[in-house]
Tab-separated table of C-alpha atoms in Angstrom:
chain	number	residue	atom	x	y	z
A	1	MET	CA	0.070	-0.006	-0.078
A	2	THR	CA	1.169	3.515	-0.870
A	3	GLY	CA	1.145	6.155	1.546
A	4	GLY	CA	-0.115	9.821	0.530
A	5	ASN	CA	-3.490	11.470	0.345
A	6	ALA	CA	-3.919	10.775	-3.476
A	7	ILE	CA	-7.405	9.726	-4.346
A	8	ARG	CA	-7.079	6.486	-6.724
A	9	GLY	CA	-9.461	5.842	-9.599
A	10	THR	CA	-10.684	9.542	-10.091
A	11	ARG	CA	-9.877	12.260	-12.510
A	12	VAL	CA	-10.699	15.830	-12.765
A	13	GLY	CA	-14.105	16.608	-14.021
A	14	SER	CA	-15.247	13.172	-13.046
A	15	GLY	CA	-17.686	14.339	-10.453
A	16	PRO	CA	-21.425	15.150	-11.076
A	17	ALA	CA	-21.994	17.603	-13.947
A	18	ALA	CA	-21.825	21.168	-13.024
A	19	SER	CA	-24.728	23.415	-13.805
A	20	GLU	CA	-24.524	26.680	-15.520
A	21	ALA	CA	-24.770	28.410	-12.261
A	22	GLU	CA	-21.666	26.880	-11.168
A	23	ARG	CA	-19.843	27.249	-14.388
A	24	GLY	CA	-20.759	30.609	-15.185
A	25	GLU	CA	-23.044	32.147	-17.782
A	26	ALA	CA	-22.226	31.112	-21.354
A	27	ALA	CA	-21.102	33.713	-23.631
A	28	PRO	CA	-23.641	35.154	-26.127
A	29	ARG	CA	-23.496	33.296	-29.389
A	30	LYS	CA	-24.464	33.997	-33.053
A	31	ARG	CA	-25.021	31.439	-35.733
A	32	VAL	CA	-23.362	31.905	-39.147
A	33	ASP	CA	-24.506	30.274	-42.576
A	34	TYR	CA	-21.998	28.527	-44.663
A	35	TRP	CA	-22.394	26.736	-47.968
A	36	CYS	CA	-20.077	24.321	-49.799
A	37	SER	CA	-19.770	23.909	-53.691
A	38	ASN	CA	-21.851	20.500	-53.088
A	39	GLY	CA	-24.691	22.587	-51.658
A	40	HIS	CA	-24.351	21.517	-48.133
A	41	HIS	CA	-25.457	24.112	-45.497
A	42	SER	CA	-23.895	24.438	-42.113
A	43	ARG	CA	-24.590	26.697	-39.225
A	44	PRO	CA	-21.678	26.885	-36.559
A	45	SER	CA	-22.072	29.244	-33.647
A	46	PHE	CA	-19.381	31.854	-32.705
A	47	ALA	CA	-19.032	34.252	-29.676
A	48	MET	CA	-20.577	37.494	-30.481
A	49	ASP	CA	-17.397	39.331	-30.335
A	50	ALA	CA	-15.557	36.667	-32.295
A	51	ASP	CA	-14.341	37.192	-35.719
A	52	VAL	CA	-16.285	35.336	-38.272
A	53	PRO	CA	-13.798	33.427	-40.748
A	54	GLU	CA	-14.567	33.750	-44.508
A	55	GLU	CA	-14.361	30.075	-45.160
A	56	TRP	CA	-15.280	27.172	-42.938
A	57	ASP	CA	-14.786	23.435	-43.691
A	58	CYS	CA	-17.959	21.521	-44.710
A	59	PRO	CA	-18.708	18.988	-41.763
A	60	ARG	CA	-20.404	16.803	-44.408
A	61	CYS	CA	-17.872	16.509	-47.445
A	62	GLY	CA	-14.741	18.448	-46.222
A	63	LEU	CA	-14.935	20.956	-48.825
A	64	PRO	CA	-14.438	24.747	-47.983
A	65	ALA	CA	-17.660	26.435	-47.370
A	66	GLY	CA	-18.323	30.277	-47.731
A	67	LEU	CA	-20.722	32.853	-46.614
A	68	ASP	CA	-22.257	33.416	-50.084
A	69	GLN	CA	-24.732	30.870	-51.044
A	70	GLU	CA	-24.560	31.680	-54.718
A	71	ASN	CA	-20.693	31.539	-54.931
A	72	PRO	CA	-19.225	28.893	-52.654
A	73	PRO	CA	-15.617	28.580	-52.748
A	74	SER	CA	-13.947	26.386	-55.172
A	75	ALA	CA	-12.460	22.928	-53.988
A	76	ARG	CA	-8.757	23.164	-53.008
A	77	ARG	CA	-6.154	21.397	-55.259
A	78	ASN	CA	-5.068	18.330	-53.613
A	79	GLU	CA	-1.742	16.899	-54.036
A	80	PRO	CA	-2.217	13.026	-55.509
A	81	TYR	CA	-1.465	10.188	-53.054
A	82	LYS	CA	2.257	9.349	-53.063
A	83	SER	CA	3.279	5.651	-52.226
A	84	HIS	CA	6.423	4.784	-50.149
A	85	LEU	CA	8.103	3.886	-53.381
A	86	ALA	CA	7.357	6.935	-55.017
A	87	TYR	CA	9.099	8.996	-52.029
A	88	VAL	CA	11.917	6.526	-52.295
A	89	LYS	CA	12.197	7.019	-56.231
A	90	GLU	CA	12.479	10.889	-55.628
A	91	ARG	CA	15.573	10.381	-53.264
A	92	ARG	CA	17.241	7.527	-55.196
A	93	SER	CA	18.144	6.633	-58.644
A	94	ASP	CA	17.685	3.195	-60.375
A	95	GLU	CA	21.336	2.438	-60.013
A	96	ASP	CA	21.162	3.193	-56.249
A	97	GLY	CA	18.216	0.896	-55.881
A	98	MET	CA	19.974	-1.950	-57.751
A	99	ALA	CA	23.061	-1.661	-55.493
A	100	ILE	CA	20.846	-1.622	-52.444
A	101	LEU	CA	18.969	-4.751	-53.654
A	102	GLU	CA	22.156	-6.605	-54.587
A	103	GLU	CA	23.580	-5.849	-51.128
A	104	ALA	CA	20.442	-7.043	-49.435
A	105	LEU	CA	20.372	-10.294	-51.752
A	106	THR	CA	24.086	-11.036	-50.926
A	107	LYS	CA	23.281	-10.830	-47.131
A	108	LEU	CA	20.231	-13.038	-47.399
A	109	ARG	CA	22.212	-15.657	-49.421
A	110	GLU	CA	25.036	-15.546	-46.809
A	111	ARG	CA	22.500	-16.194	-44.023
A	112	LYS	CA	21.066	-19.267	-45.918
A	113	GLY	CA	24.326	-20.573	-46.676
A	114	ARG	CA	24.377	-20.515	-50.460
């Protein structure tokens, strides 16, 4: 058994839910309308004194959404997915690759006794 006065098995905030009176009053909020190019509509809320961003990521499709329903922002250009091999080929020439392969095969043959 350990000494001390730590309460085991509890964490901060694990007690009963605090009411608004205990937490304090919530800040006044405003809801802002955003539309993406797929026609999705979202209404996040912001504090009344917060700066409202021009763009917001659509929670349904991930495209950027804007404040103007008639002219939503266009989709960002995504870089194509690169495989591990593509990254390796950027760093090494074909000759380097063949040398590394030969070295690995030599070590493997030595282990197997050939």
